[in-house]
PDB file of C-alpha atoms in Angstrom:
ATOM      1  CA  MET V 115      95.315 111.633 104.992  1.00  0.00           C
ATOM      2  CA  ILE V 116      93.787 112.432 101.630  1.00  0.00           C
ATOM      3  CA  SER V 117      96.709 114.725 100.855  1.00  0.00           C
ATOM      4  CA  GLY V 118      99.001 111.761 101.563  1.00  0.00           C
ATOM      5  CA  PHE V 119      97.227 109.715  98.906  1.00  0.00           C
ATOM      6  CA  VAL V 120      97.385 112.605  96.439  1.00  0.00           C
ATOM      7  CA  LEU V 121     101.129 112.916  97.037  1.00  0.00           C
ATOM      8  CA  LEU V 122     101.550 109.149  96.646  1.00  0.00           C
ATOM      9  CA  PHE V 123      99.829 109.292  93.288  1.00  0.00           C
ATOM     10  CA  HIS V 124     101.927 112.263  92.220  1.00  0.00           C
ATOM     11  CA  TYR V 125     105.251 110.640  93.214  1.00  0.00           C
ATOM     12  CA  ARG V 126     104.332 107.039  92.294  1.00  0.00           C
ATOM     13  CA  ASN V 127     107.474 106.580  90.152  1.00  0.00           C
ATOM     14  CA  ASP V 128     109.927 107.670  92.890  1.00  0.00           C
ATOM     15  CA  LYS V 129     110.027 104.822  95.451  1.00  0.00           C
ATOM     16  CA  GLN V 130     111.999 106.802  98.008  1.00  0.00           C
ATOM     17  CA  LYS V 131     109.465 109.657  98.024  1.00  0.00           C
ATOM     18  CA  VAL V 132     106.574 107.174  98.130  1.00  0.00           C
ATOM     19  CA  PHE V 133     108.078 105.544 101.227  1.00  0.00           C
ATOM     20  CA  GLY V 134     108.615 108.946 102.851  1.00  0.00           C
ATOM     21  CA  VAL V 135     105.061 110.099 102.131  1.00  0.00           C
ATOM     22  CA  CYS V 136     103.625 106.798 103.448  1.00  0.00           C
ATOM     23  CA  PHE V 137     105.670 107.041 106.633  1.00  0.00           C
ATOM     24  CA  LEU V 138     104.791 110.693 107.171  1.00  0.00           C
ATOM     25  CA  THR V 139     101.062 110.068 106.590  1.00  0.00           C
ATOM     26  CA  ILE V 140     100.975 107.172 109.064  1.00  0.00           C
ATOM     27  CA  PHE V 141     102.979 109.178 111.601  1.00  0.00           C
ATOM     28  CA  ILE V 142     100.613 112.168 111.362  1.00  0.00           C
ATOM     29  CA  CYS V 143      97.561 109.894 111.778  1.00  0.00           C
ATOM     30  CA  PHE V 144      99.185 108.357 114.861  1.00  0.00           C
ATOM     31  CA  LEU V 145      99.872 111.792 116.352  1.00  0.00           C
ATOM     32  CA  LEU V 146      96.291 112.891 115.715  1.00  0.00           C
ATOM     33  CA  SER V 147      94.917 109.783 117.462  1.00  0.00           C
ATOM     34  CA  ILE V 148      96.774 110.422 120.733  1.00  0.00           C
ATOM     35  CA  PRO V 149      94.485 113.282 121.909  1.00  0.00           C
ATOM     36  CA  LEU V 150      91.421 111.141 121.127  1.00  0.00           C
ATOM     37  CA  TYR V 151      92.753 108.282 123.268  1.00  0.00           C
ATOM     38  CA  ILE V 152      93.651 110.587 126.163  1.00  0.00           C
ATOM     39  CA  GLY V 153      90.274 112.335 125.968  1.00  0.00           C
ATOM     40  CA  MET V 154      88.382 109.042 126.056  1.00  0.00           C
ATOM     41  CA  LYS V 155      90.427 107.805 129.012  1.00  0.00           C
ATOM     42  CA  ASN V 156      89.810 111.051 130.924  1.00  0.00           C
ATOM     43  CA  SER V 157      86.115 110.810 130.106  1.00  0.00           C
ATOM     44  CA  ILE V 158      85.889 107.336 131.668  1.00  0.00           C
ATOM     45  CA  GLU V 159      87.768 108.467 134.787  1.00  0.00           C
ATOM     46  CA  ASN V 160      85.479 111.506 135.130  1.00  0.00           C
ATOM     47  CA  THR V 161      82.387 109.316 134.768  1.00  0.00           C
ATOM     48  CA  ILE V 162      83.644 107.045 137.558  1.00  0.00           C
ATOM     49  CA  LYS V 163      84.540 109.962 139.840  1.00  0.00           C
ATOM     50  CA  GLU V 164      81.194 111.722 139.305  1.00  0.00           C
ATOM     51  CA  SER V 165      79.218 108.566 140.012  1.00  0.00           C
ATOM     52  CA  ILE V 166      81.051 107.791 143.253  1.00  0.00           C
ATOM     53  CA  ILE V 167      80.874 111.414 144.435  1.00  0.00           C
ATOM     54  CA  ALA V 168      77.105 111.372 143.752  1.00  0.00           C
ATOM     55  CA  ARG V 169      76.897 108.485 146.270  1.00  0.00           C
ATOM     56  CA  ASN V 170      78.834 110.606 148.815  1.00  0.00           C
ATOM     57  CA  GLY V 171      81.843 108.372 148.379  1.00  0.00           C
ATOM     58  CA  VAL V 172      85.577 108.884 148.288  1.00  0.00           C
ATOM     59  CA  ILE V 173      87.507 106.775 145.769  1.00  0.00           C
ATOM     60  CA  ILE V 174      90.171 104.512 147.224  1.00  0.00           C
ATOM     61  CA  SER V 175      91.197 102.719 144.029  1.00  0.00           C
ATOM     62  CA  ILE V 176      90.192 102.194 140.395  1.00  0.00           C
ATOM     63  CA  ASN V 177      91.438  98.976 138.794  1.00  0.00           C
ATOM     64  CA  LYS V 178      90.870  97.635 135.311  1.00  0.00           C
ATOM     65  CA  ASN V 179      89.683  94.034 135.707  1.00  0.00           C
ATOM     66  CA  GLU V 180      90.431  91.724 132.794  1.00  0.00           C
ATOM     67  CA  SER V 181      89.431  88.467 134.475  1.00  0.00           C
ATOM     68  CA  ASP V 182      86.084  86.687 134.220  1.00  0.00           C
ATOM     69  CA  ASN V 183      85.640  87.057 137.967  1.00  0.00           C
ATOM     70  CA  THR V 184      83.273  90.057 137.826  1.00  0.00           C
ATOM     71  CA  PRO V 185      79.538  90.499 138.286  1.00  0.00           C
ATOM     72  CA  PHE V 186      79.265  91.043 134.525  1.00  0.00           C
ATOM     73  CA  LYS V 187      80.647  87.529 133.782  1.00  0.00           C
ATOM     74  CA  ASP V 188      79.917  86.836 130.101  1.00  0.00           C
ATOM     75  CA  LYS V 189      78.307  90.216 129.371  1.00  0.00           C
ATOM     76  CA  VAL V 190      81.540  91.744 128.099  1.00  0.00           C
ATOM     77  CA  GLU V 191      82.499  92.151 124.474  1.00  0.00           C
ATOM     78  CA  ARG V 192      85.470  93.429 122.548  1.00  0.00           C
ATOM     79  CA  TYR V 193      84.716  97.120 123.097  1.00  0.00           C
ATOM     80  CA  ASN V 194      83.912  96.877 126.813  1.00  0.00           C
ATOM     81  CA  THR V 195      86.230  97.295 129.785  1.00  0.00           C
ATOM     82  CA  ILE V 196      85.391  96.354 133.368  1.00  0.00           C
ATOM     83  CA  TYR V 197      86.590  98.548 136.238  1.00  0.00           C
ATOM     84  CA  GLU V 198      86.557  97.589 139.905  1.00  0.00           C
ATOM     85  CA  ILE V 199      86.211 100.670 142.087  1.00  0.00           C
ATOM     86  CA  LYS V 200      86.837 100.612 145.842  1.00  0.00           C
ATOM     87  CA  TYR V 201      85.320 103.587 147.613  1.00  0.00           C
ATOM     88  CA  GLN V 202      84.541 104.737 151.126  1.00  0.00           C
ATOM     89  CA  VAL V 203      81.369 106.259 152.523  1.00  0.00           C
ATOM     90  CA  GLY V 204      81.858 107.296 156.116  1.00  0.00           C
ATOM     91  CA  LYS V 205      83.865 104.469 157.691  1.00  0.00           C
ATOM     92  CA  GLU V 206      82.583 101.727 155.398  1.00  0.00           C
ATOM     93  CA  VAL V 207      84.384 100.511 152.282  1.00  0.00           C
ATOM     94  CA  PHE V 208      82.356  99.392 149.266  1.00  0.00           C
ATOM     95  CA  THR V 209      83.056  97.949 145.846  1.00  0.00           C
ATOM     96  CA  ALA V 210      81.438  99.135 142.634  1.00  0.00           C
ATOM     97  CA  TRP V 211      81.787  97.643 139.156  1.00  0.00           C
ATOM     98  CA  TYR V 212      81.624  99.703 135.993  1.00  0.00           C
ATOM     99  CA  ARG V 213      81.385  98.394 132.425  1.00  0.00           C
ATOM    100  CA  SER V 214      82.532 101.059 129.968  1.00  0.00           C
ATOM    101  CA  VAL V 215      82.128 101.343 126.224  1.00  0.00           C
ATOM    102  CA  ASP V 216      85.568 101.901 124.719  1.00  0.00           C
ATOM    103  CA  ILE V 217      84.669 103.361 121.352  1.00  0.00           C
ATOM    104  CA  PRO V 218      83.405 106.881 120.802  1.00  0.00           C
ATOM    105  CA  VAL V 219      79.714 106.644 119.991  1.00  0.00           C
ATOM    106  CA  THR V 220      77.109 109.308 119.503  1.00  0.00           C
ATOM    107  CA  ASN V 221      74.078 107.046 119.684  1.00  0.00           C
ATOM    108  CA  ILE V 222      74.560 103.760 121.547  1.00  0.00           C
ATOM    109  CA  GLU V 223      71.186 102.380 120.439  1.00  0.00           C
ATOM    110  CA  GLU V 224      72.150 102.855 116.805  1.00  0.00           C
ATOM    111  CA  ASP V 225      75.656 101.431 117.268  1.00  0.00           C
ATOM    112  CA  LEU V 226      74.379  98.269 118.968  1.00  0.00           C
ATOM    113  CA  THR V 227      73.106  97.117 115.597  1.00  0.00           C
ATOM    114  CA  SER V 228      75.983  98.472 113.513  1.00  0.00           C
ATOM    115  CA  THR V 229      78.854  96.550 111.994  1.00  0.00           C
ATOM    116  CA  ARG V 230      81.493  98.396 114.057  1.00  0.00           C
ATOM    117  CA  GLY V 231      81.611  95.589 116.587  1.00  0.00           C
ATOM    118  CA  ARG V 232      79.633  94.227 119.445  1.00  0.00           C
ATOM    119  CA  PHE V 233      79.537  95.722 122.898  1.00  0.00           C
ATOM    120  CA  TYR V 234      77.212  96.006 125.848  1.00  0.00           C
ATOM    121  CA  LYS V 235      75.990  99.375 127.107  1.00  0.00           C
ATOM    122  CA  GLU V 236      77.784 100.979 130.010  1.00  0.00           C
ATOM    123  CA  GLU V 237      76.457  99.795 133.344  1.00  0.00           C
ATOM    124  CA  TRP V 238      77.113 100.135 137.064  1.00  0.00           C
ATOM    125  CA  ILE V 239      76.802  97.483 139.773  1.00  0.00           C
ATOM    126  CA  TYR V 240      77.089  98.722 143.351  1.00  0.00           C
ATOM    127  CA  ASN V 241      77.761  96.306 146.217  1.00  0.00           C
ATOM    128  CA  ASP V 242      76.453  98.391 149.109  1.00  0.00           C
TER     129      ASP V 242
END
């Protein structure tokens, strides 16, 4: 990204090259963000699977729930996602709710007070 800005400065008088460098820089940043998105999504799925397996359960379905009809109600912010998980233990079917944090954080306690945005910590609610 920095090299893109250096090239922009160098070619500032040639509009066609400036456009090309801008486009290329944005495109490279987009390509680099794809693995981060996929890794975060896989991390959330693995967290859900591990938690249900720890309860001796077998996952039936995992659904992202965007309605207000969840046990978390108004305890959801911009960087939270609610998942409804149906799972089976023996012959019984249960529902679990998971609130994820959708930004990569290294220290949730520190980020709760940061200016990056508001979110609630990840949390599980089991209905069994």
